[in-house]
Amino acid sequence: MTVSAGAIASVLAACTSTRTDDSSSSSSSGGSLTFRLWDEGAASAYEEALTSFTEDTGIEVKIEQVAWSDYFTTLRNDIAAGSAPDVFWVNASNYVDYAAAGKLLDIEKTFPESERTGWLEAAMDQYTVDGNLWGVPAMTDPNIAVYYNKELLDAAGVSVEDLADLAWDPTAESDTLREIATKLTLDKAGKTPADDGFDSGNIVQFGYNAASDLQAIYLPWLGANGATYQDDDGQMSFASDAGIETFQYIVDLINEDHVSPSAADTNTNGDFSRDQFIQGKMGLFQSGAYNLANIKDGADFEWGIVELPQGPKGRGGVVSAVAAVGSAASTSTDAQKKLLAWIGSADGSKVLGEKGVGLPGNTDAQDSWKTYWTDQDVDVTPMMTIDPDTSLPGPWGAKIQAAMDATNKVLPSVFLGKKDVAEGLKEAQDAGNAAIDG
């Protein structure tokens, strides 16, 4: 995800979308803290649970919820002005520069290993720079998976069991993913792309959602084909031979096989494919847990979830966590440490799992998220399975946001078929690395 807005406009927009739990009276003696995050569901869950935290510690906590679209612009301005919240959420794309500038509490020094019980190892890896840990794991994204429409599968003669064997291979003439996606794609006359006379200009039902979607599509598939998005030094590396193979396969699903929506629709609307699936116009929808609630509330057909398709090197996946960090400028360091410790604990972490907000960053609390969705008659087990050998971390490192902005100026043309895949990827990679090195 990217954030781009004028500083003044962003601050004004954030002011209208900021939720603050201001308690003018305080009977506590433990002090007062501000805690900022972007997710409304998480804000509600924390507000409810922090009542007990305040009773136990005497520390009042004011929740500030700022919309994602304005979050990091507002945060940057507040940090520059010396008015950052005491504790705030970050993602792996937006913390390194703050850490390097001395704006964050050093978690490595504040919490020895003995005080990190249950903290997700993969999350700590994402928030470690040069051996120093800067964030407390708050929440982690479950793995990407594939949602399916059971009614459309039945109509196409595809069973749910068939989806267990989903596989893709850029070097093969045929594979099960392409074959099943073809069966699930229909034009206005009811013909599939395999039928004579198929009209690719009048598709009414898509088989799959190939698109320029970093988190759901090409990041997990790069790993599944033995490629990387960034190398060990943080440089963009997706224009490798394996990376070109991967992108070429995805682009061909759109422009040659015609089993996925046009990039003209998906490049400018990240929710286009999700909406097609909810409306019953797409058979297979590859996405993350961030769309669970949308599909649960919006779909009026039988649906379920299966694991990612098998790639040439494995299933792939994405390791991406949200961390709570402390402002180095906070004057309430003792209270700040207690709040961070609570957020990272099993008790504090399960607050998000029990409400279905996200998979807790503490491993001892992760069953709470699965239990929530089981109670909603949704089996999320496929999202809790990840291939450690082929999964890739979310974008990370200094200036990575600027790098992604630069690559995203080029990649849309690749998916539209207006740029050769190999040439377009090299151009996008070079632009991203120029932003990192600049």
GROMACS .gro file of C-alpha atoms in nm:
model
  438
    1MET     CA    1   0.000   0.000   0.000
    2THR     CA    2   0.122   0.348  -0.073
    3VAL     CA    3   0.047   0.687   0.078
    4SER     CA    4   0.069   1.003  -0.133
    5ALA     CA    5  -0.091   1.336  -0.046
    6GLY     CA    6   0.007   1.696   0.008
    7ALA     CA    7   0.119   1.759   0.362
    8ILE     CA    8  -0.137   2.029   0.438
    9ALA     CA    9  -0.426   1.839   0.278
   10SER     CA   10  -0.327   1.523   0.461
   11VAL     CA   11  -0.316   1.692   0.798
   12LEU     CA   12  -0.657   1.849   0.743
   13ALA     CA   13  -0.803   1.517   0.629
   14ALA     CA   14  -0.651   1.342   0.927
   15CYS     CA   15  -0.810   1.593   1.161
   16THR     CA   16  -1.153   1.494   1.034
   17SER     CA   17  -1.082   1.122   1.060
   18THR     CA   18  -0.900   1.109   1.392
   19ARG     CA   19  -1.069   0.936   1.679
   20THR     CA   20  -0.942   1.025   2.023
   21ASP     CA   21  -1.062   0.881   2.349
   22ASP     CA   22  -1.014   1.195   2.560
   23SER     CA   23  -1.078   1.150   2.925
   24SER     CA   24  -1.069   1.492   3.088
   25SER     CA   25  -1.070   1.349   3.437
   26SER     CA   26  -0.816   1.099   3.564
   27SER     CA   27  -0.818   0.929   3.897
   28SER     CA   28  -0.500   0.740   3.817
   29SER     CA   29  -0.157   0.807   3.953
   30GLY     CA   30   0.033   0.625   3.682
   31GLY     CA   31   0.033   0.903   3.425
   32SER     CA   32  -0.122   0.943   3.082
   33LEU     CA   33  -0.018   0.814   2.739
   34THR     CA   34  -0.130   0.854   2.380
   35PHE     CA   35  -0.148   0.547   2.156
   36ARG     CA   36  -0.201   0.598   1.781
   37LEU     CA   37  -0.303   0.340   1.518
   38TRP     CA   38  -0.490   0.333   1.188
   39ASP     CA   39  -0.740   0.048   1.221
   40GLU     CA   40  -1.084   0.137   1.356
   41GLY     CA   41  -1.158  -0.219   1.467
   42ALA     CA   42  -0.831  -0.235   1.659
   43ALA     CA   43  -0.902   0.103   1.819
   44SER     CA   44  -1.238  -0.022   1.949
   45ALA     CA   45  -1.087  -0.348   2.075
   46TYR     CA   46  -0.804  -0.171   2.255
   47GLU     CA   47  -1.032   0.093   2.410
   48GLU     CA   48  -1.242  -0.179   2.569
   49ALA     CA   49  -0.947  -0.382   2.696
   50LEU     CA   50  -0.739  -0.090   2.819
   51THR     CA   51  -0.994  -0.026   3.092
   52SER     CA   52  -0.848  -0.321   3.279
   53PHE     CA   53  -0.493  -0.207   3.199
   54THR     CA   54  -0.570   0.129   3.357
   55GLU     CA   55  -0.720  -0.034   3.664
   56ASP     CA   56  -0.411  -0.251   3.705
   57THR     CA   57  -0.147   0.015   3.638
   58GLY     CA   58  -0.313   0.350   3.703
   59ILE     CA   59  -0.204   0.460   3.354
   60GLU     CA   60  -0.462   0.640   3.139
   61VAL     CA   61  -0.429   0.564   2.766
   62LYS     CA   62  -0.583   0.788   2.502
   63ILE     CA   63  -0.641   0.612   2.169
   64GLU     CA   64  -0.587   0.813   1.850
   65GLN     CA   65  -0.720   0.645   1.535
   66VAL     CA   66  -0.604   0.812   1.213
   67ALA     CA   67  -0.719   0.683   0.874
   68TRP     CA   68  -0.464   0.479   0.677
   69SER     CA   69  -0.466   0.725   0.386
   70ASP     CA   70  -0.334   1.003   0.611
   71TYR     CA   71  -0.156   0.805   0.878
   72PHE     CA   72   0.209   0.824   0.780
   73THR     CA   73   0.193   1.179   0.648
   74THR     CA   74   0.043   1.292   0.979
   75LEU     CA   75   0.294   1.086   1.176
   76ARG     CA   76   0.588   1.231   0.985
   77ASN     CA   77   0.468   1.584   1.054
   78ASP     CA   78   0.411   1.514   1.423
   79ILE     CA   79   0.752   1.354   1.469
   80ALA     CA   80   0.917   1.651   1.296
   81ALA     CA   81   0.726   1.888   1.523
   82GLY     CA   82   0.821   1.695   1.837
   83SER     CA   83   0.458   1.606   1.911
   84ALA     CA   84   0.457   1.235   1.830
   85PRO     CA   85   0.230   1.008   2.035
   86ASP     CA   86   0.398   0.810   2.313
   87VAL     CA   87   0.323   0.478   2.141
   88PHE     CA   88   0.218   0.424   1.781
   89TRP     CA   89   0.176   0.158   1.514
   90VAL     CA   90   0.415   0.126   1.220
   91ASN     CA   91   0.461  -0.120   0.938
   92ALA     CA   92   0.789  -0.253   0.803
   93SER     CA   93   0.792   0.008   0.526
   94ASN     CA   94   0.775   0.303   0.761
   95TYR     CA   95   1.004   0.278   1.060
   96VAL     CA   96   1.369   0.247   0.952
   97ASP     CA   97   1.423   0.617   0.886
   98TYR     CA   98   1.274   0.706   1.226
   99ALA     CA   99   1.495   0.452   1.398
  100ALA     CA  100   1.805   0.581   1.220
  101ALA     CA  101   1.719   0.937   1.321
  102GLY     CA  102   1.692   0.841   1.687
  103LYS     CA  103   1.317   0.905   1.703
  104LEU     CA  104   1.220   0.562   1.838
  105LEU     CA  105   1.262   0.386   2.169
  106ASP     CA  106   1.528   0.116   2.145
  107ILE     CA  107   1.330  -0.203   2.216
  108GLU     CA  108   1.650  -0.407   2.220
  109LYS     CA  109   1.770  -0.219   2.528
  110THR     CA  110   1.427  -0.176   2.687
  111PHE     CA  111   1.311  -0.537   2.672
  112PRO     CA  112   1.568  -0.814   2.728
  113GLU     CA  113   1.492  -1.149   2.568
  114SER     CA  114   1.344  -1.279   2.894
  115GLU     CA  115   1.067  -1.018   2.858
  116ARG     CA  116   0.975  -1.109   2.500
  117THR     CA  117   0.777  -1.427   2.577
  118GLY     CA  118   0.569  -1.531   2.277
  119TRP     CA  119   0.681  -1.245   2.053
  120LEU     CA  120   0.660  -1.369   1.694
  121GLU     CA  121   1.012  -1.432   1.567
  122ALA     CA  122   0.933  -1.336   1.206
  123ALA     CA  123   0.786  -1.007   1.325
  124MET     CA  124   1.093  -0.927   1.534
  125ASP     CA  125   1.311  -1.000   1.231
  126GLN     CA  126   1.117  -0.741   1.031
  127TYR     CA  127   1.175  -0.477   1.295
  128THR     CA  128   1.544  -0.544   1.354
  129VAL     CA  129   1.808  -0.324   1.192
  130ASP     CA  130   2.180  -0.382   1.243
  131GLY     CA  131   2.105  -0.612   1.535
  132ASN     CA  132   1.872  -0.367   1.714
  133LEU     CA  133   1.502  -0.437   1.767
  134TRP     CA  134   1.276  -0.132   1.731
  135GLY     CA  135   0.920  -0.265   1.748
  136VAL     CA  136   0.695  -0.480   1.967
  137PRO     CA  137   0.488  -0.728   1.759
  138ALA     CA  138   0.124  -0.621   1.774
  139MET     CA  139  -0.037  -0.802   1.484
  140THR     CA  140   0.072  -1.008   1.186
  141ASP     CA  141  -0.098  -1.070   0.857
  142PRO     CA  142  -0.204  -1.432   0.809
  143ASN     CA  143  -0.081  -1.576   0.483
  144ILE     CA  144  -0.246  -1.496   0.152
  145ALA     CA  145  -0.493  -1.763   0.040
  146VAL     CA  146  -0.756  -1.827  -0.229
  147TYR     CA  147  -1.126  -1.761  -0.170
  148TYR     CA  148  -1.362  -1.967  -0.385
  149ASN     CA  149  -1.727  -1.939  -0.492
  150LYS     CA  150  -1.876  -2.287  -0.444
  151GLU     CA  151  -2.173  -2.220  -0.674
  152LEU     CA  152  -1.950  -2.117  -0.965
  153LEU     CA  153  -1.723  -2.417  -0.906
  154ASP     CA  154  -2.022  -2.653  -0.920
  155ALA     CA  155  -2.150  -2.495  -1.240
  156ALA     CA  156  -1.808  -2.539  -1.405
  157GLY     CA  157  -1.770  -2.900  -1.289
  158VAL     CA  158  -1.485  -2.815  -1.051
  159SER     CA  159  -1.478  -2.961  -0.700
  160VAL     CA  160  -1.332  -2.803  -0.389
  161GLU     CA  161  -1.100  -3.104  -0.372
  162ASP     CA  162  -0.962  -3.003  -0.713
  163LEU     CA  163  -0.844  -2.677  -0.561
  164ALA     CA  164  -0.609  -2.863  -0.328
  165ASP     CA  165  -0.403  -2.942  -0.640
  166LEU     CA  166  -0.393  -2.586  -0.773
  167ALA     CA  167  -0.051  -2.522  -0.927
  168TRP     CA  168   0.110  -2.278  -1.167
  169ASP     CA  169   0.429  -2.305  -1.370
  170PRO     CA  170   0.561  -2.044  -1.618
  171THR     CA  171   0.758  -2.309  -1.807
  172ALA     CA  172   0.466  -2.551  -1.857
  173GLU     CA  173   0.222  -2.542  -2.147
  174SER     CA  174  -0.062  -2.607  -1.907
  175ASP     CA  175  -0.118  -2.606  -1.535
  176THR     CA  176  -0.412  -2.663  -1.307
  177LEU     CA  177  -0.455  -2.297  -1.210
  178ARG     CA  178  -0.486  -2.183  -1.571
  179GLU     CA  179  -0.707  -2.478  -1.660
  180ILE     CA  180  -0.951  -2.422  -1.373
  181ALA     CA  181  -0.951  -2.044  -1.418
  182THR     CA  182  -1.039  -2.101  -1.785
  183LYS     CA  183  -1.336  -2.319  -1.690
  184LEU     CA  184  -1.456  -2.050  -1.451
  185THR     CA  185  -1.435  -1.766  -1.706
  186LEU     CA  186  -1.742  -1.695  -1.921
  187ASP     CA  187  -1.832  -1.439  -2.186
  188LYS     CA  188  -2.179  -1.300  -2.243
  189ALA     CA  189  -2.272  -1.605  -2.453
  190GLY     CA  190  -2.157  -1.850  -2.184
  191LYS     CA  191  -1.836  -1.950  -2.367
  192THR     CA  192  -1.501  -2.003  -2.195
  193PRO     CA  193  -1.164  -1.888  -2.334
  194ALA     CA  194  -1.112  -2.248  -2.453
  195ASP     CA  195  -1.421  -2.233  -2.676
  196ASP     CA  196  -1.428  -2.115  -3.036
  197GLY     CA  197  -1.585  -1.774  -3.067
  198PHE     CA  198  -1.506  -1.665  -2.709
  199ASP     CA  199  -1.552  -1.286  -2.685
  200SER     CA  200  -1.278  -1.144  -2.463
  201GLY     CA  201  -1.439  -0.801  -2.488
  202ASN     CA  202  -1.760  -0.918  -2.318
  203ILE     CA  203  -1.653  -1.123  -2.016
  204VAL     CA  204  -1.924  -1.150  -1.749
  205GLN     CA  205  -1.749  -1.392  -1.513
  206PHE     CA  206  -1.378  -1.417  -1.435
  207GLY     CA  207  -1.189  -1.722  -1.317
  208TYR     CA  208  -0.915  -1.550  -1.121
  209ASN     CA  209  -0.783  -1.209  -1.011
  210ALA     CA  210  -0.434  -1.166  -1.158
  211ALA     CA  211  -0.342  -0.798  -1.114
  212SER     CA  212  -0.073  -0.552  -1.014
  213ASP     CA  213  -0.126  -0.636  -0.647
  214LEU     CA  214   0.197  -0.659  -0.450
  215GLN     CA  215   0.072  -0.821  -0.130
  216ALA     CA  216  -0.185  -1.064  -0.270
  217ILE     CA  217  -0.040  -1.159  -0.609
  218TYR     CA  218   0.313  -1.091  -0.718
  219LEU     CA  219   0.500  -1.086  -0.385
  220PRO     CA  220   0.393  -1.439  -0.281
  221TRP     CA  221   0.440  -1.563  -0.638
  222LEU     CA  222   0.790  -1.423  -0.667
  223GLY     CA  223   0.886  -1.634  -0.367
  224ALA     CA  224   0.705  -1.938  -0.504
  225ASN     CA  225   0.918  -1.916  -0.818
  226GLY     CA  226   1.248  -1.871  -0.633
  227ALA     CA  227   1.267  -1.496  -0.701
  228THR     CA  228   1.286  -1.203  -0.460
  229TYR     CA  229   1.140  -0.854  -0.437
  230GLN     CA  230   1.442  -0.713  -0.253
  231ASP     CA  231   1.788  -0.853  -0.193
  232ASP     CA  232   1.958  -0.883   0.145
  233ASP     CA  233   2.073  -0.520   0.124
  234GLY     CA  234   1.721  -0.392   0.060
  235GLN     CA  235   1.776  -0.320  -0.310
  236MET     CA  236   1.492  -0.399  -0.552
  237SER     CA  237   1.564  -0.734  -0.719
  238PHE     CA  238   1.242  -0.846  -0.890
  239ALA     CA  239   1.375  -0.805  -1.246
  240SER     CA  240   1.573  -1.129  -1.224
  241ASP     CA  241   1.511  -1.410  -1.475
  242ALA     CA  242   1.280  -1.583  -1.227
  243GLY     CA  243   1.108  -1.253  -1.154
  244ILE     CA  244   1.048  -1.187  -1.523
  245GLU     CA  245   0.903  -1.539  -1.559
  246THR     CA  246   0.669  -1.473  -1.269
  247PHE     CA  247   0.540  -1.139  -1.392
  248GLN     CA  248   0.507  -1.268  -1.748
  249TYR     CA  249   0.282  -1.550  -1.626
  250ILE     CA  250   0.062  -1.309  -1.429
  251VAL     CA  251   0.037  -1.062  -1.716
  252ASP     CA  252  -0.050  -1.342  -1.959
  253LEU     CA  253  -0.339  -1.454  -1.737
  254ILE     CA  254  -0.485  -1.109  -1.800
  255ASN     CA  255  -0.397  -1.029  -2.161
  256GLU     CA  256  -0.346  -1.368  -2.329
  257ASP     CA  257  -0.558  -1.618  -2.135
  258HIS     CA  258  -0.831  -1.364  -2.052
  259VAL     CA  259  -0.918  -1.530  -1.721
  260SER     CA  260  -0.866  -1.215  -1.511
  261PRO     CA  261  -1.004  -0.861  -1.527
  262SER     CA  262  -0.836  -0.601  -1.745
  263ALA     CA  263  -0.560  -0.402  -1.582
  264ALA     CA  264  -0.751  -0.096  -1.699
  265ASP     CA  265  -0.998  -0.179  -1.419
  266THR     CA  266  -0.764  -0.316  -1.151
  267ASN     CA  267  -0.474  -0.069  -1.186
  268THR     CA  268  -0.690   0.217  -1.066
  269ASN     CA  269  -0.922   0.029  -0.830
  270GLY     CA  270  -0.760  -0.206  -0.581
  271ASP     CA  271  -1.104  -0.333  -0.475
  272PHE     CA  272  -1.231  -0.415  -0.824
  273SER     CA  273  -1.161  -0.790  -0.808
  274ARG     CA  274  -1.287  -0.819  -0.451
  275ASP     CA  275  -1.613  -0.655  -0.554
  276GLN     CA  276  -1.644  -0.886  -0.854
  277PHE     CA  277  -1.604  -1.184  -0.623
  278ILE     CA  278  -1.860  -1.055  -0.372
  279GLN     CA  279  -2.105  -0.993  -0.656
  280GLY     CA  280  -2.069  -1.356  -0.769
  281LYS     CA  281  -1.876  -1.269  -1.085
  282MET     CA  282  -1.542  -1.435  -1.003
  283GLY     CA  283  -1.467  -1.798  -0.921
  284LEU     CA  284  -1.129  -1.770  -0.746
  285PHE     CA  285  -1.007  -1.464  -0.557
  286GLN     CA  286  -0.653  -1.463  -0.416
  287SER     CA  287  -0.630  -1.225  -0.122
  288GLY     CA  288  -0.562  -1.189   0.249
  289ALA     CA  289  -0.741  -1.186   0.580
  290TYR     CA  290  -0.795  -0.812   0.535
  291ASN     CA  291  -1.090  -0.906   0.311
  292LEU     CA  292  -1.245  -1.167   0.540
  293ALA     CA  293  -1.500  -0.934   0.697
  294ASN     CA  294  -1.590  -0.779   0.361
  295ILE     CA  295  -1.662  -1.117   0.207
  296LYS     CA  296  -1.836  -1.252   0.516
  297ASP     CA  297  -2.070  -0.954   0.520
  298GLY     CA  298  -2.114  -0.911   0.143
  299ALA     CA  299  -2.126  -1.255  -0.021
  300ASP     CA  300  -2.467  -1.423  -0.043
  301PHE     CA  301  -2.331  -1.753  -0.176
  302GLU     CA  302  -2.138  -2.045  -0.028
  303TRP     CA  303  -1.768  -1.972  -0.017
  304GLY     CA  304  -1.452  -2.099   0.145
  305ILE     CA  305  -1.073  -2.067   0.152
  306VAL     CA  306  -0.791  -2.288   0.025
  307GLU     CA  307  -0.414  -2.252   0.034
  308LEU     CA  308  -0.214  -2.063  -0.226
  309PRO     CA  309  -0.146  -2.248  -0.553
  310GLN     CA  310   0.175  -2.448  -0.561
  311GLY     CA  311   0.448  -2.268  -0.752
  312PRO     CA  312   0.762  -2.412  -0.911
  313LYS     CA  313   0.959  -2.379  -0.583
  314GLY     CA  314   0.681  -2.389  -0.325
  315ARG     CA  315   0.357  -2.216  -0.225
  316GLY     CA  316   0.517  -1.885  -0.136
  317GLY     CA  317   0.357  -1.639   0.100
  318VAL     CA  318   0.404  -1.303   0.266
  319VAL     CA  319   0.541  -1.231   0.612
  320SER     CA  320   0.412  -0.890   0.718
  321ALA     CA  321   0.362  -0.762   1.070
  322VAL     CA  322   0.244  -0.447   1.242
  323ALA     CA  323   0.452  -0.332   1.538
  324ALA     CA  324   0.395  -0.090   1.822
  325VAL     CA  325   0.688   0.146   1.874
  326GLY     CA  326   0.769   0.405   2.136
  327SER     CA  327   0.856   0.767   2.073
  328ALA     CA  328   1.204   0.851   2.199
  329ALA     CA  329   1.069   1.195   2.290
  330SER     CA  330   0.815   1.059   2.539
  331THR     CA  331   0.847   1.198   2.890
  332SER     CA  332   0.656   0.904   3.042
  333THR     CA  333   0.912   0.631   2.986
  334ASP     CA  334   0.804   0.400   3.268
  335ALA     CA  335   0.440   0.410   3.162
  336GLN     CA  336   0.543   0.380   2.797
  337LYS     CA  337   0.732   0.059   2.870
  338LYS     CA  338   0.437  -0.088   3.060
  339LEU     CA  339   0.199  -0.017   2.771
  340LEU     CA  340   0.437  -0.166   2.514
  341ALA     CA  341   0.486  -0.473   2.732
  342TRP     CA  342   0.109  -0.516   2.756
  343ILE     CA  343   0.059  -0.477   2.378
  344GLY     CA  344   0.318  -0.749   2.316
  345SER     CA  345   0.189  -0.984   2.586
  346ALA     CA  346  -0.051  -1.273   2.526
  347ASP     CA  347  -0.325  -1.083   2.714
  348GLY     CA  348  -0.279  -0.763   2.517
  349SER     CA  349  -0.230  -0.943   2.188
  350LYS     CA  350  -0.542  -1.159   2.210
  351VAL     CA  351  -0.752  -0.842   2.232
  352LEU     CA  352  -0.719  -0.817   1.854
  353GLY     CA  353  -0.766  -1.190   1.794
  354GLU     CA  354  -1.083  -1.220   1.999
  355LYS     CA  355  -1.248  -0.947   1.791
  356GLY     CA  356  -1.127  -1.093   1.461
  357VAL     CA  357  -0.924  -0.778   1.388
  358GLY     CA  358  -0.605  -0.964   1.304
  359LEU     CA  359  -0.371  -1.248   1.391
  360PRO     CA  360  -0.200  -1.159   1.722
  361GLY     CA  361   0.171  -1.084   1.721
  362ASN     CA  362   0.214  -1.303   2.028
  363THR     CA  363   0.212  -1.672   1.935
  364ASP     CA  364   0.046  -1.768   2.262
  365ALA     CA  365  -0.262  -1.567   2.160
  366GLN     CA  366  -0.299  -1.666   1.795
  367ASP     CA  367  -0.564  -1.931   1.853
  368SER     CA  368  -0.799  -1.651   1.958
  369TRP     CA  369  -0.816  -1.526   1.598
  370LYS     CA  370  -0.885  -1.872   1.458
  371THR     CA  371  -1.152  -1.930   1.723
  372TYR     CA  372  -1.324  -1.603   1.635
  373TRP     CA  373  -1.357  -1.700   1.270
  374THR     CA  374  -1.451  -2.060   1.351
  375ASP     CA  375  -1.742  -1.918   1.549
  376GLN     CA  376  -1.835  -1.729   1.231
  377ASP     CA  377  -1.837  -2.062   1.041
  378VAL     CA  378  -1.522  -1.967   0.850
  379ASP     CA  379  -1.224  -2.206   0.845
  380VAL     CA  380  -0.914  -1.986   0.828
  381THR     CA  381  -0.668  -2.275   0.864
  382PRO     CA  382  -0.532  -2.227   0.506
  383MET     CA  383  -0.429  -1.874   0.604
  384MET     CA  384  -0.231  -2.000   0.900
  385THR     CA  385  -0.009  -2.222   0.687
  386ILE     CA  386   0.304  -2.069   0.539
  387ASP     CA  387   0.601  -2.207   0.348
  388PRO     CA  388   0.908  -2.075   0.534
  389ASP     CA  389   1.141  -2.154   0.244
  390THR     CA  390   0.958  -1.952  -0.021
  391SER     CA  391   0.772  -1.683   0.175
  392LEU     CA  392   0.897  -1.327   0.135
  393PRO     CA  393   0.891  -1.038   0.383
  394GLY     CA  394   0.682  -0.732   0.313
  395PRO     CA  395   0.875  -0.435   0.166
  396TRP     CA  396   1.130  -0.306   0.414
  397GLY     CA  397   1.421  -0.071   0.462
  398ALA     CA  398   1.502   0.296   0.444
  399LYS     CA  399   1.326   0.492   0.167
  400ILE     CA  400   1.124   0.186   0.067
  401GLN     CA  401   0.805   0.391   0.042
  402ALA     CA  402   0.966   0.623  -0.212
  403ALA     CA  403   1.100   0.318  -0.396
  404MET     CA  404   0.754   0.161  -0.421
  405ASP     CA  405   0.608   0.489  -0.542
  406ALA     CA  406   0.872   0.497  -0.815
  407THR     CA  407   0.814   0.137  -0.928
  408ASN     CA  408   0.438   0.190  -0.928
  409LYS     CA  409   0.475   0.460  -1.191
  410VAL     CA  410   0.601   0.193  -1.433
  411LEU     CA  411   0.432  -0.136  -1.342
  412PRO     CA  412   0.076  -0.037  -1.446
  413SER     CA  413   0.190  -0.017  -1.809
  414VAL     CA  414   0.342  -0.365  -1.782
  415PHE     CA  415   0.011  -0.512  -1.666
  416LEU     CA  416  -0.177  -0.325  -1.939
  417GLY     CA  417   0.049  -0.492  -2.194
  418LYS     CA  418   0.185  -0.157  -2.311
  419LYS     CA  419   0.540  -0.236  -2.199
  420ASP     CA  420   0.741  -0.551  -2.258
  421VAL     CA  421   0.756  -0.738  -1.927
  422ALA     CA  422   1.136  -0.772  -1.912
  423GLU     CA  423   1.200  -0.413  -2.017
  424GLY     CA  424   0.928  -0.275  -1.791
  425LEU     CA  425   1.051  -0.465  -1.486
  426LYS     CA  426   1.408  -0.346  -1.540
  427GLU     CA  427   1.284   0.012  -1.571
  428ALA     CA  428   1.070  -0.022  -1.257
  429GLN     CA  429   1.354  -0.185  -1.062
  430ASP     CA  430   1.600   0.085  -1.164
  431ALA     CA  431   1.354   0.357  -1.065
  432GLY     CA  432   1.299   0.195  -0.726
  433ASN     CA  433   1.669   0.159  -0.656
  434ALA     CA  434   1.736   0.517  -0.766
  435ALA     CA  435   1.487   0.628  -0.500
  436ILE     CA  436   1.660   0.413  -0.238
  437ASP     CA  437   2.006   0.539  -0.330
  438GLY     CA  438   1.904   0.899  -0.385
   0.00000   0.00000   0.00000
